[in-house]
Amino acid sequence: MKLFIDTADIAEIRRAKDLGILDGVTTNPTLVRKIGRPYREVLSEVAKEVDGPVSAEVISIDYEGMVREARELAKIRDNINVKIPLIEDGLRAVRTLKSEGISTNVTLCFNSIQALMAAKSGATYISPFIGRIDDIGAEGMEVVEEIAAIYANYGFETEIIVASIRNPLHIKHAALIGADIATIPFDVFQKIIKHPLTDIGLAKFLEDYKKIPK
Ligand code: G3P
């Protein structure tokens, strides 16, 4: 399973990179806004920081605008894939971009039929937003299960990025389902490493070490 970090913050990306487990980065306009600097400047900095794929989102919502923006974003660095919203013009744009060799991450996916459409259009990645589905009282992980089953049934190569992850259980379930990628916010990255029994056990070992005769 590949692990991406869902952030535009270079310090957070470096911390995850230093763990040696970082496979890529996803961003969106909300995450870039938190940095407080120009959009493309931040994306360029992020793309230079990592070797793996980096998702950069278009702002246009019409076909021509999305394709134009995607071509510009893809030029920033060759590890950039373009995040396209799961709307009709978006799927048209995905088809065009695929024919030009530009990778896409179809975003704001909330059910498995939308994901089927994205795969048929030629999306490189599909991003179901699990936390936001849970937020409205539905089961985000059921959507991931369905997408995985549908993609396996028909041999689609579109990779599933489990997104809008809010807690470690989301990651465990994504891994059990066999999702290709989980994109994880920094605070959850920290939570998945930490365990109180590890800290208690470590403190006890250090305490006992001090009592060993020198
Ligand atoms: O990758 C998508 C993610 O950034 C959305 O997360 O927490 O805003 O639903 P959230």
PDB file of C-alpha atoms in Angstrom, residues 4 10 13 17 22-27 42-57 70 72-83 101-105 124-125 161:
ATOM      1  CA  PHE A   4       0.768   9.821   0.454  1.00  0.00           C
ATOM      2  CA  ILE A  10       6.917  21.529   3.216  1.00  0.00           C
ATOM      3  CA  ILE A  13       6.265  16.700   3.933  1.00  0.00           C
ATOM      4  CA  LYS A  17       9.822  11.871   4.078  1.00  0.00           C
ATOM      5  CA  LEU A  22       6.385   8.635   1.835  1.00  0.00           C
ATOM      6  CA  ASP A  23       5.257   7.684  -1.680  1.00  0.00           C
ATOM      7  CA  GLY A  24       3.588  10.912  -2.802  1.00  0.00           C
ATOM      8  CA  VAL A  25       1.636  14.053  -1.941  1.00  0.00           C
ATOM      9  CA  THR A  26      -1.890  15.291  -2.557  1.00  0.00           C
ATOM     10  CA  THR A  27      -2.913  18.936  -2.322  1.00  0.00           C
ATOM     11  CA  VAL A  42       3.650  26.428  -3.474  1.00  0.00           C
ATOM     12  CA  LEU A  43       2.903  23.575  -5.888  1.00  0.00           C
ATOM     13  CA  SER A  44       6.297  23.932  -7.527  1.00  0.00           C
ATOM     14  CA  GLU A  45       8.033  23.820  -4.151  1.00  0.00           C
ATOM     15  CA  VAL A  46       6.071  20.707  -3.133  1.00  0.00           C
ATOM     16  CA  ALA A  47       6.786  18.932  -6.427  1.00  0.00           C
ATOM     17  CA  LYS A  48      10.521  19.577  -6.042  1.00  0.00           C
ATOM     18  CA  GLU A  49      10.499  18.227  -2.493  1.00  0.00           C
ATOM     19  CA  VAL A  50       9.260  14.720  -3.369  1.00  0.00           C
ATOM     20  CA  ASP A  51      10.241  12.079  -5.904  1.00  0.00           C
ATOM     21  CA  GLY A  52       6.769  10.525  -6.094  1.00  0.00           C
ATOM     22  CA  PRO A  53       3.523  11.806  -7.599  1.00  0.00           C
ATOM     23  CA  VAL A  54       2.103  15.165  -6.489  1.00  0.00           C
ATOM     24  CA  SER A  55      -1.533  16.075  -7.115  1.00  0.00           C
ATOM     25  CA  ALA A  56      -2.248  19.694  -8.092  1.00  0.00           C
ATOM     26  CA  GLU A  57      -5.874  20.743  -8.546  1.00  0.00           C
ATOM     27  CA  ALA A  70      -3.964  21.010 -16.456  1.00  0.00           C
ATOM     28  CA  GLU A  72       0.131  24.376 -17.346  1.00  0.00           C
ATOM     29  CA  LEU A  73       0.195  22.516 -14.019  1.00  0.00           C
ATOM     30  CA  ALA A  74       1.726  19.436 -15.673  1.00  0.00           C
ATOM     31  CA  LYS A  75       4.574  21.619 -16.963  1.00  0.00           C
ATOM     32  CA  ILE A  76       5.596  22.627 -13.422  1.00  0.00           C
ATOM     33  CA  ARG A  77       7.374  19.285 -12.910  1.00  0.00           C
ATOM     34  CA  ASP A  78       7.050  15.815 -14.410  1.00  0.00           C
ATOM     35  CA  ASN A  79       5.832  14.261 -11.140  1.00  0.00           C
ATOM     36  CA  ILE A  80       2.669  16.405 -11.136  1.00  0.00           C
ATOM     37  CA  ASN A  81      -0.695  14.791 -11.781  1.00  0.00           C
ATOM     38  CA  VAL A  82      -3.720  16.997 -12.187  1.00  0.00           C
ATOM     39  CA  LYS A  83      -6.687  16.854  -9.856  1.00  0.00           C
ATOM     40  CA  GLY A 101      -0.074  11.638 -21.520  1.00  0.00           C
ATOM     41  CA  ILE A 102      -1.062  13.858 -18.560  1.00  0.00           C
ATOM     42  CA  SER A 103      -1.932  11.891 -15.405  1.00  0.00           C
ATOM     43  CA  THR A 104      -5.119  12.773 -13.553  1.00  0.00           C
ATOM     44  CA  ASN A 105      -6.502  12.344 -10.064  1.00  0.00           C
ATOM     45  CA  THR A 124      -5.001   7.609 -13.366  1.00  0.00           C
ATOM     46  CA  TYR A 125      -6.297   7.929  -9.791  1.00  0.00           C
ATOM     47  CA  ILE A 161      -6.547   6.973  -3.354  1.00  0.00           C
TER      48      ILE A 161
END
